[in-house]
Each structure stands twice: as C-alpha cells, then as structure tokens.
Coordinates of C-alpha atoms in Angstrom, one line a residue:
M26 CA 62.6 113.1 100.2
L27 CA 65.6 112.6 97.9
D28 CA 63.4 110.6 95.5
F29 CA 60.9 113.5 95.4
V30 CA 63.6 116.0 94.6
R31 CA 65.0 113.8 91.8
N32 CA 61.6 113.1 90.2
N33 CA 60.3 116.6 90.5
R34 CA 63.4 118.7 89.6
R35 CA 61.5 121.3 87.5
L36 CA 59.0 121.9 90.3
M37 CA 61.8 122.3 92.9
L38 CA 63.6 124.8 90.7
L39 CA 60.5 127.0 90.5
L40 CA 60.0 126.7 94.3
L41 CA 63.6 127.7 94.9
L42 CA 63.2 130.7 92.6
V43 CA 60.1 131.8 94.6
L44 CA 62.0 131.5 97.9
V45 CA 65.3 133.1 96.8
F46 CA 64.0 136.1 94.8
P47 CA 62.6 137.9 97.8
S48 CA 66.0 137.6 99.5
F49 CA 67.5 139.8 96.8
V50 CA 64.7 142.3 97.3
F51 CA 65.0 142.6 101.0
F52 CA 68.7 142.3 101.5
G53 CA 70.2 143.5 98.2
V54 CA 72.4 141.6 95.8
E55 CA 75.7 142.7 97.3
S56 CA 74.9 141.8 100.9
Y57 CA 73.3 138.5 99.9
S58 CA 76.5 137.6 97.9
R59 CA 78.6 138.4 100.9
F60 CA 76.4 136.3 103.1
M61 CA 76.7 133.4 100.7
D62 CA 80.4 133.8 100.1
S63 CA 81.1 133.7 103.9
S64 CA 80.3 130.0 103.8
H65 CA 83.4 129.4 101.7
D66 CA 85.8 131.0 104.2
A67 CA 88.1 128.5 105.8
A68 CA 89.7 130.9 108.3
K69 CA 90.2 134.6 109.2
V70 CA 93.5 136.2 110.1
D71 CA 93.2 139.7 111.5
G72 CA 89.8 140.0 109.9
R73 CA 91.1 138.9 106.4
T74 CA 89.8 135.6 105.0
I75 CA 91.5 132.5 103.7
T76 CA 88.9 130.8 101.4
V77 CA 88.2 127.1 101.0
Q78 CA 89.1 127.7 97.3
E79 CA 92.6 128.8 98.3
V80 CA 93.0 125.7 100.3
D81 CA 91.7 123.6 97.4
N82 CA 94.1 125.2 95.0
V83 CA 97.2 124.6 97.2
V84 CA 96.1 121.0 97.9
R85 CA 95.8 120.3 94.2
D86 CA 99.1 122.0 93.3
Q87 CA 100.9 120.0 96.0
T88 CA 99.3 116.6 95.1
E89 CA 100.1 117.1 91.5
R90 CA 103.7 117.9 92.3
M91 CA 104.0 114.8 94.4
R92 CA 102.3 112.8 91.7
Q93 CA 104.9 113.9 89.2
M94 CA 107.8 113.4 91.6
L95 CA 106.8 109.9 92.9
G96 CA 105.2 108.5 89.7
S97 CA 104.1 104.9 90.3
N98 CA 105.0 105.2 94.0
Y99 CA 102.4 108.0 94.5
D100 CA 99.8 107.1 97.2
P101 CA 96.8 109.5 97.3
R102 CA 96.0 108.6 100.8
M103 CA 99.2 110.3 102.0
F104 CA 98.5 113.6 100.3
E105 CA 94.7 114.0 99.8
G106 CA 93.1 113.3 103.1
A107 CA 91.8 115.5 105.8
A108 CA 95.2 115.7 107.6
A109 CA 96.8 117.0 104.4
R110 CA 94.1 119.7 104.0
Q111 CA 94.5 120.7 107.6
S112 CA 98.2 121.0 107.1
V113 CA 97.7 123.2 104.1
L114 CA 95.3 125.4 106.0
D115 CA 97.8 125.8 108.9
Q116 CA 100.5 126.6 106.4
L117 CA 98.4 129.4 104.8
I118 CA 97.5 130.8 108.2
L119 CA 101.1 130.9 109.2
Q120 CA 102.1 132.5 105.9
R121 CA 99.6 135.2 106.4
V122 CA 100.6 135.8 110.1
V123 CA 104.3 135.9 109.3
A124 CA 103.7 138.3 106.3
D125 CA 101.8 140.7 108.5
A126 CA 104.5 140.6 111.2
T127 CA 107.2 141.1 108.6
A128 CA 105.4 144.2 107.2
K129 CA 104.8 145.7 110.6
K130 CA 108.5 145.4 111.6
N131 CA 109.5 146.9 108.2
L132 CA 111.9 144.0 107.5
T133 CA 113.6 144.1 104.1
V134 CA 116.7 142.9 102.2
S135 CA 119.3 144.7 100.2
N136 CA 119.5 144.4 96.4
E137 CA 122.9 142.6 96.8
Q138 CA 121.4 140.0 99.2
L139 CA 118.5 139.5 96.7
R140 CA 120.9 139.1 93.8
Q141 CA 123.0 136.5 95.7
A142 CA 120.0 134.5 96.7
I143 CA 118.5 134.4 93.2
E144 CA 121.9 133.4 91.6
S145 CA 122.3 130.7 94.2
I146 CA 119.3 128.8 92.8
P147 CA 120.9 125.9 90.9
A148 CA 118.8 126.3 87.7
I149 CA 119.7 130.0 87.6
A150 CA 123.3 129.6 88.6
Q151 CA 123.8 127.4 85.4
L152 CA 123.0 130.4 83.3
R153 CA 126.4 132.0 83.9
G154 CA 128.8 131.4 81.1
P155 CA 132.4 130.3 81.2
D156 CA 133.5 134.0 81.0
G157 CA 131.3 134.9 84.0
K158 CA 128.6 136.7 82.0
F159 CA 125.0 136.1 83.0
D160 CA 122.6 135.0 80.2
E161 CA 119.8 137.4 80.7
K162 CA 117.8 136.1 77.7
A163 CA 117.9 132.5 79.0
Y164 CA 117.0 133.8 82.5
I165 CA 113.8 135.5 81.1
Q166 CA 112.9 132.3 79.1
L167 CA 113.4 130.1 82.2
L168 CA 111.1 132.2 84.3
A169 CA 108.5 132.5 81.5
Q170 CA 108.3 128.7 81.5
Q171 CA 107.2 128.9 85.2
G172 CA 104.7 131.6 84.4
M173 CA 106.8 134.4 86.0
T174 CA 108.7 137.6 85.1
P175 CA 112.0 138.7 86.7
E176 CA 110.1 141.4 88.6
Q177 CA 107.7 138.8 90.0
L178 CA 110.6 136.5 91.1
D179 CA 112.4 139.5 92.7
A180 CA 109.2 140.4 94.7
R181 CA 108.7 136.8 95.8
M182 CA 112.3 136.2 96.8
R183 CA 112.5 139.6 98.5
F184 CA 109.5 138.7 100.6
E185 CA 110.7 135.2 101.4
L186 CA 114.1 136.5 102.5
A187 CA 112.4 139.2 104.7
T188 CA 110.2 136.6 106.4
Q189 CA 113.2 134.4 107.0
Q190 CA 114.8 137.2 108.9
L191 CA 111.8 137.1 111.3
G192 CA 112.2 133.4 112.0
G193 CA 116.0 133.7 112.1
A194 CA 115.9 136.4 114.7
V195 CA 114.1 134.0 117.1
G196 CA 115.3 130.6 116.1
T197 CA 119.0 131.3 115.8
T198 CA 119.3 133.0 119.2
A199 CA 118.5 129.9 121.2
F200 CA 121.3 128.2 123.1
V201 CA 121.8 125.4 125.5
P202 CA 123.8 126.2 128.7
K203 CA 127.0 124.1 129.2
S204 CA 125.7 122.5 132.4
L205 CA 122.5 121.4 130.7
L206 CA 124.4 120.1 127.7
D207 CA 126.7 118.1 129.9
R208 CA 123.7 116.6 131.7
L209 CA 121.8 115.7 128.5
I210 CA 124.8 114.1 127.0
A211 CA 125.5 112.1 130.1
I212 CA 121.9 110.9 130.2
R213 CA 121.9 110.0 126.6
D214 CA 125.2 108.1 126.7
Q215 CA 124.7 106.4 130.1
Q216 CA 125.0 102.6 130.0
R217 CA 123.5 100.1 132.4
D218 CA 124.5 96.4 132.9
V219 CA 121.4 94.4 133.4
Q220 CA 120.3 90.8 133.9
A221 CA 116.8 89.7 132.7
M222 CA 114.3 87.3 134.0
L223 CA 111.3 86.6 131.7
I224 CA 108.1 85.1 133.1
K225 CA 106.4 83.5 130.1
P226 CA 102.6 83.1 129.6
A227 CA 103.2 79.7 128.1
D228 CA 104.2 78.4 131.5
F229 CA 100.8 79.2 132.9
T230 CA 98.4 78.0 130.1
S231 CA 97.9 74.7 131.9
K232 CA 96.6 76.5 135.0
V233 CA 93.9 78.3 133.1
T234 CA 90.4 76.9 133.4
A235 CA 88.4 77.6 130.3
D236 CA 84.8 76.6 131.2
A237 CA 81.8 77.4 128.9
A238 CA 80.6 80.3 131.1
A239 CA 84.0 82.0 131.0
L240 CA 84.4 81.5 127.2
K241 CA 80.9 82.9 126.6
A242 CA 81.5 85.9 128.8
Y243 CA 84.8 86.6 126.9
Y244 CA 83.0 86.3 123.6
E245 CA 80.3 88.7 124.7
S246 CA 82.8 91.3 125.8
H247 CA 85.0 91.0 122.7
Q248 CA 82.2 90.5 120.1
S249 CA 83.7 93.1 117.7
A250 CA 86.7 90.8 117.2
Y251 CA 84.3 88.1 115.9
T252 CA 82.3 90.2 113.6
T253 CA 82.3 90.0 109.8
P254 CA 82.6 93.6 108.7
E255 CA 80.1 95.1 106.3
Q256 CA 81.1 94.4 102.7
A257 CA 79.8 95.4 99.3
K258 CA 80.1 94.4 95.7
V259 CA 80.7 97.5 93.7
E260 CA 80.6 98.8 90.2
Y261 CA 82.5 101.9 89.1
V262 CA 83.6 103.9 86.1
V263 CA 86.6 106.1 85.7
L264 CA 86.7 109.2 83.4
S265 CA 90.5 109.7 83.1
G266 CA 92.4 112.3 81.2
D267 CA 95.4 110.0 81.0
A268 CA 93.3 107.3 79.4
M269 CA 91.9 109.8 76.9
A270 CA 95.5 110.8 76.0
A271 CA 96.4 107.2 75.3
S272 CA 93.4 106.7 73.0
Q273 CA 93.6 110.0 71.1
T274 CA 94.4 109.7 67.4
V275 CA 96.6 112.4 65.7
T276 CA 96.4 112.8 62.0
P277 CA 99.6 113.5 60.0
E278 CA 98.1 116.9 59.0
E279 CA 97.4 117.8 62.7
L280 CA 100.9 116.8 63.6
K281 CA 102.5 118.8 60.8
S282 CA 100.5 121.9 61.7
F283 CA 101.5 121.5 65.4
Y284 CA 105.1 121.1 64.4
D285 CA 105.0 124.2 62.2
S286 CA 103.5 126.3 65.0
N287 CA 106.2 125.1 67.4
A288 CA 109.2 124.9 65.0
Q289 CA 111.1 127.6 67.0
R290 CA 111.3 125.2 69.9
F291 CA 113.3 122.8 67.8
R292 CA 115.6 125.3 66.2
T293 CA 119.2 125.7 67.4
E294 CA 120.8 129.0 66.5
E295 CA 124.4 129.0 65.2
Q296 CA 126.9 128.4 67.9
R297 CA 130.6 129.1 67.8
R298 CA 133.5 127.7 69.9
A299 CA 136.4 130.0 70.7
S300 CA 139.5 130.1 72.8
H301 CA 141.0 133.4 74.1
I302 CA 143.9 134.9 75.9
L303 CA 143.0 137.7 78.3
I304 CA 145.4 140.3 79.6
T305 CA 143.3 142.1 82.3
V306 CA 143.2 145.9 82.8
P307 CA 141.2 147.5 85.6
K308 CA 138.7 150.1 84.5
D309 CA 140.5 152.8 86.6
A310 CA 144.1 151.7 85.5
K311 CA 146.6 154.4 84.8
D312 CA 147.7 155.0 81.2
A313 CA 151.1 153.5 81.8
D314 CA 149.6 150.3 83.2
R315 CA 147.1 150.1 80.3
K316 CA 149.9 150.6 77.8
A317 CA 152.0 147.9 79.4
A318 CA 149.1 145.5 79.3
K319 CA 148.4 146.3 75.6
D320 CA 152.1 145.9 74.7
K321 CA 152.1 142.5 76.4
A322 CA 149.0 141.4 74.6
E323 CA 150.4 142.6 71.2
K324 CA 153.6 140.6 71.8
L325 CA 151.5 137.5 72.6
L326 CA 149.4 138.1 69.5
E327 CA 152.5 138.2 67.4
D328 CA 153.8 135.0 68.8
V329 CA 150.6 133.0 68.3
R330 CA 150.2 134.3 64.8
K331 CA 153.6 133.0 64.0
H332 CA 152.9 129.7 65.7
P333 CA 149.1 129.1 65.8
E334 CA 149.5 125.6 67.1
T335 CA 150.9 127.0 70.4
F336 CA 147.8 129.0 71.2
A337 CA 146.6 126.7 74.0
D338 CA 150.0 126.6 75.7
V339 CA 150.4 130.3 75.5
A340 CA 146.9 130.7 77.0
K341 CA 147.7 128.4 79.9
K342 CA 150.9 130.3 80.7
N343 CA 149.8 133.9 80.1
S344 CA 146.0 134.3 80.1
Q345 CA 144.6 136.0 83.2
D346 CA 141.1 134.5 82.8
P347 CA 141.0 132.0 85.7
G348 CA 138.0 130.2 84.3
S349 CA 139.5 129.3 80.9
A350 CA 143.3 129.6 81.2
E351 CA 143.9 126.1 82.6
K352 CA 141.8 124.8 79.7
G353 CA 144.0 126.5 77.1
G354 CA 141.7 129.4 76.9
D355 CA 138.8 127.2 75.7
L356 CA 135.3 128.9 76.2
G357 CA 133.2 126.1 74.7
F358 CA 130.4 126.5 72.2
M359 CA 128.1 129.5 72.7
G360 CA 125.4 131.5 70.9
R361 CA 124.8 135.2 70.4
G362 CA 124.1 137.1 73.6
A363 CA 126.4 135.0 75.8
L364 CA 129.4 137.3 75.7
V365 CA 130.1 141.0 75.8
K366 CA 129.4 142.7 72.5
P367 CA 133.0 143.6 71.4
F368 CA 134.1 140.1 72.0
E369 CA 131.0 138.6 70.3
D370 CA 131.3 140.8 67.2
A371 CA 135.0 139.9 66.8
M372 CA 134.3 136.2 67.2
Y373 CA 131.5 136.1 64.6
A374 CA 133.8 138.0 62.2
L375 CA 136.3 135.2 62.2
K376 CA 136.6 132.1 60.0
D377 CA 137.2 128.7 61.6
G378 CA 140.8 128.5 62.8
Q379 CA 141.4 132.3 62.4
I380 CA 143.0 134.5 65.1
S381 CA 141.6 137.9 65.8
D382 CA 143.4 141.3 66.3
L383 CA 143.4 142.6 69.8
V384 CA 139.9 143.1 71.2
E385 CA 139.4 145.5 74.0
T386 CA 136.5 145.0 76.5
D387 CA 135.9 146.2 80.1
Y388 CA 137.9 143.2 81.2
G389 CA 141.1 144.0 79.3
Y390 CA 142.6 142.9 76.0
H391 CA 141.6 139.6 74.3
I392 CA 143.2 137.5 71.6
I393 CA 140.5 135.3 70.1
K394 CA 140.9 132.1 68.1
L395 CA 137.8 130.5 66.5
T396 CA 138.0 126.7 66.9
G397 CA 134.6 125.5 65.7
I398 CA 131.2 126.4 64.2
K399 CA 127.9 124.7 64.7
P400 CA 125.5 126.0 62.0
A401 CA 121.9 126.9 62.9
A402 CA 119.7 123.8 62.5
T403 CA 116.1 122.8 63.0
Q404 CA 115.3 119.2 64.1
P405 CA 113.1 117.6 61.4
L406 CA 109.6 116.4 62.2
D407 CA 110.6 112.8 62.2
E408 CA 113.1 113.3 65.0
V409 CA 110.6 115.0 67.3
R410 CA 107.5 113.0 66.2
P411 CA 107.1 110.9 69.4
E412 CA 107.5 114.0 71.7
L413 CA 105.0 116.1 69.6
E414 CA 102.5 113.2 69.3
A415 CA 102.5 112.7 73.1
E416 CA 102.2 116.5 73.7
L417 CA 99.4 116.9 71.2
K418 CA 97.5 113.9 72.5
K419 CA 97.7 115.3 76.0
Q420 CA 96.4 118.7 74.8
L421 CA 93.5 117.1 73.0
A422 CA 92.8 114.8 76.0
S423 CA 92.8 117.8 78.3
K424 CA 90.3 119.6 76.1
A425 CA 88.1 116.5 75.8
Y426 CA 88.2 115.9 79.6
T427 CA 87.2 119.5 80.3
E428 CA 84.4 119.3 77.9
Q429 CA 83.2 115.9 79.2
A430 CA 83.7 116.4 83.0
D431 CA 80.4 118.3 83.5
A432 CA 78.4 116.0 81.3
F433 CA 79.8 113.0 83.1
G434 CA 78.8 114.4 86.5
N435 CA 75.3 115.2 85.2
T436 CA 74.8 111.8 83.6
V437 CA 75.7 109.7 86.7
Y438 CA 73.5 112.0 88.8
E439 CA 70.5 112.2 86.5
Q440 CA 70.5 108.5 85.7
S441 CA 71.5 107.4 89.1
D442 CA 70.1 103.9 89.1
S443 CA 72.8 102.6 86.7
L444 CA 76.3 103.4 85.5
K445 CA 75.6 102.0 82.1
P446 CA 74.3 105.2 80.5
A447 CA 77.5 107.0 81.5
A448 CA 79.6 104.1 80.4
D449 CA 77.9 104.0 77.0
K450 CA 78.0 107.7 76.5
F451 CA 81.6 108.2 77.3
K452 CA 82.8 104.7 76.1
L453 CA 84.0 103.6 79.5
T454 CA 84.3 100.1 81.0
I455 CA 82.2 99.3 84.0
Q456 CA 84.6 97.7 86.5
T457 CA 83.7 95.6 89.5
A458 CA 85.1 94.8 92.8
D459 CA 83.8 92.5 95.6
N460 CA 84.4 92.5 99.4
V461 CA 84.8 96.3 99.4
T462 CA 84.7 97.8 102.9
R463 CA 84.8 101.2 104.4
Q464 CA 88.6 100.9 104.8
P465 CA 91.1 100.9 101.9
N466 CA 92.0 97.4 100.8
P467 CA 95.7 96.9 99.7
A468 CA 94.6 93.9 97.6
L469 CA 92.9 96.2 95.2
G470 CA 96.1 98.1 94.5
K471 CA 97.0 101.5 95.8
D472 CA 96.0 103.2 92.6
N473 CA 92.5 101.7 92.6
P474 CA 89.9 104.5 93.1
L475 CA 88.0 102.3 95.6
N476 CA 90.9 103.0 98.0
N477 CA 90.3 106.7 97.9
D478 CA 88.8 108.0 101.2
K479 CA 86.3 110.4 99.4
V480 CA 85.0 107.6 97.1
L481 CA 84.6 105.2 100.1
K482 CA 82.8 107.8 102.1
A483 CA 80.3 108.5 99.3
L484 CA 79.9 104.8 98.5
F485 CA 79.0 103.9 102.0
S486 CA 76.6 106.8 102.6
D487 CA 73.1 105.9 103.7
D488 CA 71.5 106.9 100.4
T489 CA 73.9 104.9 98.3
I490 CA 73.6 101.8 100.5
K491 CA 69.8 101.9 100.8
N492 CA 68.8 102.9 97.3
K493 CA 71.9 101.6 95.5
R494 CA 72.2 104.8 93.6
N495 CA 75.3 106.1 91.9
T496 CA 77.7 108.3 93.9
E497 CA 78.3 111.8 92.5
A498 CA 81.3 112.2 90.2
I499 CA 84.2 112.4 92.6
Q500 CA 87.6 113.9 91.7
V501 CA 90.4 111.7 92.7
G502 CA 93.1 113.4 90.6
P503 CA 93.7 116.5 88.6
T504 CA 92.1 114.9 85.5
T505 CA 90.3 111.8 87.0
L506 CA 86.7 111.5 88.0
V507 CA 85.1 108.4 89.5
A508 CA 81.5 107.3 90.0
A509 CA 80.5 104.1 91.8
R510 CA 77.5 102.3 93.1
I511 CA 76.8 99.3 95.3
V512 CA 75.4 96.3 93.6
D513 CA 75.2 94.0 96.6
Y514 CA 75.5 95.1 100.3
R515 CA 76.2 92.7 103.2
P516 CA 75.9 94.4 106.6
A517 CA 78.3 93.7 109.4
T518 CA 77.2 90.5 111.3
A519 CA 78.3 88.9 114.5
R520 CA 79.6 85.3 114.0
K521 CA 77.9 82.7 116.1
F522 CA 79.7 81.6 119.3
E523 CA 79.7 78.0 118.1
D524 CA 81.5 79.0 114.9
V525 CA 84.3 80.8 116.6
E526 CA 84.5 78.9 119.9
A527 CA 88.0 77.6 119.1
Q528 CA 89.3 81.1 118.4
V529 CA 87.6 82.4 121.6
R530 CA 89.2 79.6 123.6
Q531 CA 92.7 80.4 122.3
A532 CA 92.3 84.1 122.9
Y533 CA 90.9 83.6 126.4
V534 CA 93.6 81.2 127.5
A535 CA 96.3 83.6 126.1
Q536 CA 94.8 86.5 128.0
Q537 CA 94.5 84.6 131.3
A538 CA 98.0 83.1 131.0
A539 CA 99.4 86.6 130.5
E540 CA 97.5 87.8 133.5
L541 CA 98.9 84.9 135.7
A542 CA 102.4 85.6 134.4
R543 CA 102.0 89.3 135.3
K544 CA 100.9 88.5 138.9
D545 CA 103.7 86.0 139.4
G546 CA 106.2 88.5 138.0
E547 CA 105.0 91.2 140.3
A548 CA 105.2 88.9 143.3
K549 CA 108.8 87.9 142.4
L550 CA 109.7 91.6 142.0
E551 CA 108.5 92.5 145.4
A552 CA 110.4 89.6 146.9
L553 CA 113.6 90.7 145.1
K554 CA 113.2 94.2 146.4
K555 CA 113.3 92.8 150.0
A556 CA 116.0 90.2 149.4
D557 CA 118.3 90.5 146.4
S558 CA 119.2 87.4 144.6
A559 CA 120.8 86.6 141.1
N560 CA 119.0 83.3 140.9
G561 CA 116.8 82.9 137.8
F562 CA 118.4 85.8 135.9
G563 CA 120.2 85.4 132.6
S564 CA 123.6 86.7 131.4
T565 CA 124.6 90.4 131.7
L566 CA 123.6 92.8 128.9
T567 CA 124.8 96.4 128.5
V568 CA 121.9 98.7 127.6
S569 CA 121.8 102.4 126.8
R570 CA 119.2 104.7 125.2
A571 CA 121.2 104.3 121.9
K572 CA 121.7 100.5 122.2
A573 CA 118.7 98.4 123.0
D574 CA 120.4 95.0 122.6
N575 CA 117.1 93.4 121.2
L576 CA 115.0 94.6 124.1
S577 CA 111.7 96.3 123.5
P578 CA 111.5 100.1 123.7
K579 CA 109.2 99.7 126.7
A580 CA 111.8 97.6 128.5
V581 CA 114.7 99.9 127.7
D582 CA 112.7 102.9 128.9
A583 CA 111.9 101.2 132.2
I584 CA 115.6 100.2 132.7
M585 CA 117.0 103.7 132.0
R586 CA 114.3 105.3 134.2
A587 CA 114.8 103.0 137.2
D588 CA 116.4 104.4 140.3
A589 CA 120.0 103.3 140.3
T590 CA 121.3 105.2 143.3
K591 CA 121.7 101.9 145.1
L592 CA 122.8 98.8 143.3
P593 CA 121.8 96.2 142.5
S594 CA 118.3 97.4 141.8
V595 CA 115.3 95.7 140.1
V596 CA 112.5 96.9 137.8
G597 CA 109.5 95.1 136.4
V598 CA 107.9 95.5 133.0
D599 CA 104.6 94.2 131.8
L600 CA 105.1 93.0 128.2
G601 CA 101.5 92.0 127.6
A602 CA 101.2 88.9 125.5
D603 CA 105.0 88.4 125.8
G604 CA 104.8 88.0 129.6
Y605 CA 106.4 89.9 132.4
A606 CA 110.1 90.8 132.6
I607 CA 112.2 91.7 135.6
Y608 CA 115.5 93.4 135.0
R609 CA 118.3 93.5 137.6
I610 CA 120.6 96.5 137.2
T611 CA 124.1 95.8 138.5
K612 CA 126.2 98.6 137.1
V613 CA 125.9 102.2 135.8
S614 CA 128.6 103.7 133.7
T615 CA 129.2 106.7 131.5
P616 CA 131.6 106.4 128.5
A617 CA 134.5 108.7 128.2
E618 CA 133.7 112.3 127.1
A619 CA 133.1 112.6 123.4
N620 CA 135.7 114.3 121.3
A621 CA 135.4 118.0 120.7
G622 CA 134.0 117.6 117.2
Q623 CA 131.2 115.3 118.5
R624 CA 130.4 117.5 121.4
Q625 CA 130.2 120.6 119.1
A626 CA 127.8 118.6 116.9
D627 CA 125.7 117.7 119.9
A628 CA 125.6 121.3 121.1
Q629 CA 124.6 122.5 117.6
Q630 CA 121.8 119.9 117.3
L631 CA 120.4 120.7 120.8
S632 CA 120.5 124.4 120.0
Q633 CA 118.6 123.8 116.8
L634 CA 116.0 121.9 118.7
A635 CA 115.7 124.7 121.3
G636 CA 115.5 127.2 118.4
Q637 CA 112.7 125.3 116.7
T638 CA 110.8 125.1 120.0
E639 CA 111.2 128.8 120.6
L640 CA 110.2 129.6 117.0
A641 CA 107.1 127.5 117.2
A642 CA 106.1 129.3 120.4
Y643 CA 106.8 132.6 118.7
Y644 CA 104.6 131.7 115.8
E645 CA 101.8 130.7 118.2
S646 CA 102.0 134.0 119.9
L647 CA 101.7 135.8 116.5
K648 CA 98.6 133.7 115.7
A649 CA 97.1 134.7 119.0
Q650 CA 97.8 138.4 118.4
A651 CA 96.3 138.1 114.9
K652 CA 93.1 136.7 116.3
V653 CA 93.1 133.6 114.0
K654 CA 89.6 132.1 113.6
I655 CA 89.0 128.7 112.0
L656 CA 85.6 129.1 110.3
H657 CA 85.6 125.9 108.2
P658 CA 87.7 123.1 109.6
A659 CA 89.6 121.3 106.8
K660 CA 88.0 118.0 105.7
A661 CA 88.8 115.7 102.9
E662 CA 85.4 116.0 101.4
D663 CA 85.7 119.7 101.1
L664 CA 87.4 119.5 97.7
A665 CA 85.4 121.3 95.0
P666 CA 82.8 119.3 93.1
A667 CA 83.8 117.7 89.8
S668 CA 82.2 120.4 87.6
E669 CA 83.9 123.2 89.5
A670 CA 87.3 121.4 89.5
A671 CA 87.0 120.9 85.7
A672 CA 86.3 124.5 85.2
H673 CA 89.5 125.4 87.0

C-alpha cells in the first residue's frame, strides 16, 4: 500500500481533492477547520484548550536552555522523551488551573511589593548605581534583549506573585503537632544493636544436582536471557545548523558591512569618575536646618579648595552618603543618565581634578571633585573580528538551515531507497554504525543521533525494516535533522542450548543454591524464635535508619521494622543471590534529645513536607473542579515534523 502511494503520488492527490472538497461544501470551511484543529488539542481546562503546539514550544524552549546550560554534558534522553513532554503538559495544565483560581479569588499585589520583587532580581539589582539611583535606560535595554518591555515584565511578575499567594496560603499553613514531631524524631534516630548470621549460597552449590533435564527446563523458561537481540547496520546523514556555521565563509566586505551596521554595540560613551561630599537635607527641612546644612557644606568647600589633597579624608569624616563616604567619596566611573541631572550637569562641566561649587539636589548639598575621564571610544573591527565572524556565520547558517530543512525532508522521503541523493545535494557525509538495537548504545556516544528515542523508533518501524527505506527527517535538536536507513537487519535469535549450556548450568546452580540457602535460613529462624541462642552470630553492629553500617537497605528496613518489644528478637531477610540473613536484635536505644536548633530545623523540614503534601492535594482538587481532560497524551513522537519545526 505504501509503495502504491509513493509511486502514484499525483493520482492520490487528485483522489484526496475529490474526497475533501465535498466536506467543505457540506460542513463549511469554519466548522471543518475546527474539526481538524481539535486533533491538535493536548488537553482542555474548563473548556479552554492547550494545544500540542504549545507543548512543543515549551519543550523546545526548555531543551534549548538545558543544552546551553549543560554544553557537552547535555543528554537529550533526559529532556526530550515522552516523560519530559508529559511533565510539560502537566505544568501547563497546572498553570492554567492556578491562573483561573487566582483570578476568581481576585488575588493581587501592591505596587510596592511588585517593585521590591523586580529589584530583587540579581541582574536588575546591579543596575542601581553607587549613589542609589536606578539606571532606567539600562533596565529598558536589558529587558529588550529578552524580548520584553517594562510593562510586560510588570504584568508577568504581578501575575506570578499573585499565584504564589494562592500556594502560600495553603502550603505555609501546614504544621506538625509536637507529639507527632517527637515520635517521628524518635523513630528516625532510634538505634538497634544487632548480630548477623549469613547463610551463603556458595555453601550449598555442591548439593545441587544439575542433570540434563533440569538444565533444559531452566533454559526453556529463561530463553530470553539467551537470545541475541535484533541488530542492524545503519546509515545516516545529519543536517546540522552548527556544522553549517563552522563551514560558512565570511568575506571581508560582508564582515565590514556587518560591523558598520552594529557599530553602536561596540561604542562606549564618555564616562567620568567623581568623588563627592554630601551634606543631607530632608525635603521638608525647616529653613534654619537647611541654612545650617548649607553653611556646613560651604565651610567644607572652602577647606578642600585650600587643600585639594585632603578631599578623600574630609569626605570620610564629613560626607553623609553612606555608600561612598568610607571610600573617600569615590563614586567610580559612570556615564550620562546614571545620576540626578543637577549633579550630572555640574560633573560634566568640570575639568579633571577640578572641584565644583555647591550643587543642590533633592538629597542635599554636594561638593564634587572630578577624578578621571574615559573618552568615548569605539572598538575597532580587528578587536571584535572573532566575535562578529562567529555571529555572522551563525546567522548565515541559520538562514541556510531554514532554507534547506524542507528540501532535505522532501529529498529523503521522495528518494527513499538511498541516502546518497540527500548527501550529494546537501554535501553531507553518510555515516555508518553497526550492531544498532532498539535501545540506546552508550558505546556510540551520548551525542550520536542513533541514541535518540525518536530516531530509533522510526528506524525500527516495520516499513523501514522490511523495505529498507529512509526514515523521515527527524528533528533531534533546534537546528539538527537526521535521516537514517537500515542496510542490514539481523532479527532476534535464540541461541542454541548447546552453545550456552555452560552459562545455563552456572545460572541454574546459583538459583538452586540460593533457594537452598533460603530454606535453611528460614528453618534456623524458626528454631531461634523457639529457643534463642547467640551461636553462629557475628559481632555486634549498631544500626539506625541514618547509619546502615554496610548493610543493604532491605536488611536495614527489616531490622528497624522488626518487633523489639521483647529482646532479644530475630528477623530474617532473603537477600536473593547473596543468600539469607538472620539478624538478632539485642538492644534498642534512642540518643539524647537533639539540641534546640536541630529540633527546630527538623520541625521546619517536616512542616515543609506537610505543606507540600497539602499543596499538591489542593492543586489536584483545583484540577478536578476545572474538569481537566487529557485529549492527546504526551508522547515523544508528537514533536512537530521537520518542515514545521523549521518554519518556526
């Protein structure tokens, strides 16, 4: 059927036109579009949809951020699988539900709360100058680099703070009663003295009879363990934006033109360094107080003009600017717009080393000394050449990738019996790998596209295996497409009993010896319960939930769960291939009560856990009220096709 479609594409298009056109006539274009679009809905929250495309966009944004953060340590299997998509869908549903609940409860935040939250963001907090003035121009530029305006950030932060109120009202009210806290701490810190007796499978191997019939029966019941998995020899080609960037050639003319159009980025405006002495005056100060402050400032001005070299010492002793006084009044280098206008105008009117007259601002009276000038400068092309070349190559590669992505996908589909046409057309190298299975192979390297779940699923599809056709162009990264095909396929085969008889014998004997050890251990355990004896046990160990003393988690759990109301008591643990262990508990003790600080930390941690549990339950109740419906469960293969991804 697939061959017929491929070989009669024009006929199939005409047939589809005949079938689809009446649908528009009978149902109308609008209703038909709604019908088709519904197939792209991932979920509904209170009747409003979350589309598959929304999920795709968030997945791509998150994977790209992780790729940039982790660099060579990035592993796509951790962030691009079905579990990651489901997590994103759950996140979008929760955001929608919480947003609705926030709006219904009319939760909001004050302008002061909003301002404090925004200014606490580290990148924004750095925009406040030494004199305490906020650099509005730099703030707008910073947001513009992120594709936002101040109004958009205000709206986003206001909404996030409001939704946090919703969670905080539930999560922060949880508490753990004192009696429960005491009990939990006692259970956690309880210690038990134990002696161990280990019954080892090795002591029973000589008692195992491994006749031919038993071995054959074991082989038949564990045949999957003796099967060579299906394997394939694979060819693949990679269309990579990163590779394109590395191979791009930039002419001197292109680089000069790019530099000229971006010259403003490399220009540094004139900056000036100044020190000042501030005598503060409140805005509502009385005339007498204002005059006294001015008189003091004029006296200091007279002193520093007579002895300019004492300016720093005078500032340390007399300046009332807490941010600069201890530094001798030094404000560092700054450009225009960083300071209040009267101060800035006076500073830019000075020559290097000159001291100003009194300058009055809303803060009080300033005495300014200009201590340095950095003239405006533009970095020459030679200094920024590597940076610009890399950026220009990346831009050219991105454009080339976008132009080639559709054509690449069409080529590997239309000429599906070979990757050579695509390799020749796009100047790609056909790479090969052998012994490829349905599971990722660490030996290939974690960045190898044949370790991508989407590629492996397409590669081992029935059509690809049977007809050895190319896979579709599969997007494995923001600017990376892969197409692969199977050259040689070897199905899974069961190895003959004769070829694996030695392995079967070893596994059978180990299993039977472990079973005999378990039975012997259980018999000894029952005997010890009837008549206690310390014979056969080792030295005493002190075990707690926080201190395993090299015991397995299973053993520690059994020891701490055992009934210790009457001592000594015994408990048995089946350790599988390691045998059977019996533990004799001889003492139970609780350490002295933790200090007040530790106890408070424990209470806080348990309260947080209780709060998280209550908050999760609250969110689930909101989901139930919102009538959440999953229409399209998230799957790894739901990512948009290569052509669509390239378009975005």
